[in-house]
Amino acid sequence: AERLALLRTVYCETHRAGATPLPPGLVLAVLDVESRFDRWAVSRSGAVGLMQVMPFWPEQLGMRRRELVTMEANIRMGCAILRHYLDTEHRDVRRALGRYNGSVHSRDYPDRVVTRWTRYWNGADDLGRG
């Protein structure tokens, strides 16, 4: 049931009305690399939850810190942040991923996410089509 809820949430957030669509497979790859789908994950730098959102983001997004560990809110925040960086980087996925992870000058993180996306999660990009 939790897996289905996660997939539903990813689909809804990547297709949010009024927002730039995101590839669901890309978001699933971020979830996979960032937390291995563990909503209780906390990084050494203090990032929290499934999409490893830094604690300063909720207030900037009009949300609350306690929502960092709820699946729906964490994915909503992570997708909003990813959209922000994609806009900042003129839709350059690798540069946006570098900003998302705080590793702008390193290719390691973007390469890991893109590899996961293309190897394991690209089929998710067709969710909802036909």
PDB file of N, CA, C and O in Angstrom, residues 10 14 22-30 113 116-118 121-125 127:
ATOM      1  N   VAL A  10       4.110  10.599  -6.500  1.00  0.00           N
ATOM      2  CA  VAL A  10       5.077  11.039  -7.513  1.00  0.00           C
ATOM      3  C   VAL A  10       4.349  11.445  -8.787  1.00  0.00           C
ATOM      4  O   VAL A  10       4.632  12.503  -9.364  1.00  0.00           O
ATOM      5  N   THR A  14       4.452  15.302 -10.137  1.00  0.00           N
ATOM      6  CA  THR A  14       5.136  15.570 -11.411  1.00  0.00           C
ATOM      7  C   THR A  14       4.184  16.117 -12.462  1.00  0.00           C
ATOM      8  O   THR A  14       4.627  16.662 -13.467  1.00  0.00           O
ATOM      9  N   LEU A  22       7.300  17.376 -14.605  1.00  0.00           N
ATOM     10  CA  LEU A  22       8.589  16.722 -14.396  1.00  0.00           C
ATOM     11  C   LEU A  22       8.472  15.275 -14.849  1.00  0.00           C
ATOM     12  O   LEU A  22       7.405  14.671 -14.723  1.00  0.00           O
ATOM     13  N   PRO A  23       9.541  14.680 -15.347  1.00  0.00           N
ATOM     14  CA  PRO A  23       9.498  13.247 -15.668  1.00  0.00           C
ATOM     15  C   PRO A  23       9.399  12.430 -14.371  1.00  0.00           C
ATOM     16  O   PRO A  23      10.267  12.557 -13.503  1.00  0.00           O
ATOM     17  N   PRO A  24       8.367  11.620 -14.220  1.00  0.00           N
ATOM     18  CA  PRO A  24       8.253  10.805 -13.009  1.00  0.00           C
ATOM     19  C   PRO A  24       9.485   9.937 -12.762  1.00  0.00           C
ATOM     20  O   PRO A  24       9.901   9.755 -11.613  1.00  0.00           O
ATOM     21  N   GLY A  25      10.075   9.419 -13.818  1.00  0.00           N
ATOM     22  CA  GLY A  25      11.266   8.583 -13.675  1.00  0.00           C
ATOM     23  C   GLY A  25      12.434   9.341 -13.074  1.00  0.00           C
ATOM     24  O   GLY A  25      13.217   8.783 -12.298  1.00  0.00           O
ATOM     25  N   LEU A  26      12.559  10.602 -13.414  1.00  0.00           N
ATOM     26  CA  LEU A  26      13.624  11.432 -12.833  1.00  0.00           C
ATOM     27  C   LEU A  26      13.402  11.584 -11.329  1.00  0.00           C
ATOM     28  O   LEU A  26      14.333  11.440 -10.536  1.00  0.00           O
ATOM     29  N   VAL A  27      12.180  11.849 -10.939  1.00  0.00           N
ATOM     30  CA  VAL A  27      11.878  12.012  -9.511  1.00  0.00           C
ATOM     31  C   VAL A  27      12.102  10.690  -8.770  1.00  0.00           C
ATOM     32  O   VAL A  27      12.678  10.675  -7.678  1.00  0.00           O
ATOM     33  N   LEU A  28      11.705   9.578  -9.353  1.00  0.00           N
ATOM     34  CA  LEU A  28      11.947   8.277  -8.725  1.00  0.00           C
ATOM     35  C   LEU A  28      13.444   8.009  -8.595  1.00  0.00           C
ATOM     36  O   LEU A  28      13.903   7.458  -7.590  1.00  0.00           O
ATOM     37  N   ALA A  29      14.226   8.417  -9.589  1.00  0.00           N
ATOM     38  CA  ALA A  29      15.682   8.248  -9.513  1.00  0.00           C
ATOM     39  C   ALA A  29      16.269   9.107  -8.393  1.00  0.00           C
ATOM     40  O   ALA A  29      17.169   8.668  -7.672  1.00  0.00           O
ATOM     41  N   VAL A  30      15.763  10.331  -8.226  1.00  0.00           N
ATOM     42  CA  VAL A  30      16.218  11.183  -7.126  1.00  0.00           C
ATOM     43  C   VAL A  30      15.883  10.523  -5.789  1.00  0.00           C
ATOM     44  O   VAL A  30      16.725  10.454  -4.889  1.00  0.00           O
ATOM     45  N   VAL A 113      22.181   9.860 -10.581  1.00  0.00           N
ATOM     46  CA  VAL A 113      20.733  10.011 -10.760  1.00  0.00           C
ATOM     47  C   VAL A 113      20.342   9.689 -12.200  1.00  0.00           C
ATOM     48  O   VAL A 113      19.395   8.931 -12.442  1.00  0.00           O
ATOM     49  N   ARG A 116      20.479   5.970 -12.833  1.00  0.00           N
ATOM     50  CA  ARG A 116      19.315   5.279 -12.259  1.00  0.00           C
ATOM     51  C   ARG A 116      18.065   5.545 -13.088  1.00  0.00           C
ATOM     52  O   ARG A 116      17.251   4.654 -13.301  1.00  0.00           O
ATOM     53  N   TRP A 117      17.897   6.787 -13.528  1.00  0.00           N
ATOM     54  CA  TRP A 117      16.732   7.167 -14.320  1.00  0.00           C
ATOM     55  C   TRP A 117      16.685   6.359 -15.611  1.00  0.00           C
ATOM     56  O   TRP A 117      15.660   5.764 -15.946  1.00  0.00           O
ATOM     57  N   THR A 118      17.790   6.315 -16.329  1.00  0.00           N
ATOM     58  CA  THR A 118      17.783   5.648 -17.635  1.00  0.00           C
ATOM     59  C   THR A 118      17.781   4.129 -17.521  1.00  0.00           C
ATOM     60  O   THR A 118      17.206   3.458 -18.370  1.00  0.00           O
ATOM     61  N   TRP A 121      14.260   3.603 -14.084  1.00  0.00           N
ATOM     62  CA  TRP A 121      13.030   4.354 -13.864  1.00  0.00           C
ATOM     63  C   TRP A 121      12.461   5.046 -15.100  1.00  0.00           C
ATOM     64  O   TRP A 121      11.422   5.680 -15.017  1.00  0.00           O
ATOM     65  N   ASN A 122      13.104   4.923 -16.262  1.00  0.00           N
ATOM     66  CA  ASN A 122      12.593   5.669 -17.418  1.00  0.00           C
ATOM     67  C   ASN A 122      11.223   5.181 -17.874  1.00  0.00           C
ATOM     68  O   ASN A 122      10.467   5.935 -18.469  1.00  0.00           O
ATOM     69  N   GLY A 123      10.857   3.960 -17.586  1.00  0.00           N
ATOM     70  CA  GLY A 123       9.532   3.460 -17.920  1.00  0.00           C
ATOM     71  C   GLY A 123       8.431   4.211 -17.169  1.00  0.00           C
ATOM     72  O   GLY A 123       7.298   4.305 -17.640  1.00  0.00           O
ATOM     73  N   ALA A 124       8.785   4.760 -16.025  1.00  0.00           N
ATOM     74  CA  ALA A 124       7.799   5.524 -15.240  1.00  0.00           C
ATOM     75  C   ALA A 124       7.415   6.810 -15.933  1.00  0.00           C
ATOM     76  O   ALA A 124       6.369   7.380 -15.634  1.00  0.00           O
ATOM     77  N   ASP A 125       8.232   7.275 -16.869  1.00  0.00           N
ATOM     78  CA  ASP A 125       7.915   8.514 -17.571  1.00  0.00           C
ATOM     79  C   ASP A 125       6.681   8.385 -18.445  1.00  0.00           C
ATOM     80  O   ASP A 125       6.084   9.367 -18.873  1.00  0.00           O
ATOM     81  N   LEU A 127       3.922   6.893 -17.378  1.00  0.00           N
ATOM     82  CA  LEU A 127       2.741   6.762 -16.506  1.00  0.00           C
ATOM     83  C   LEU A 127       1.653   7.744 -16.938  1.00  0.00           C
ATOM     84  O   LEU A 127       1.911   8.919 -17.163  1.00  0.00           O
TER      85      LEU A 127
END
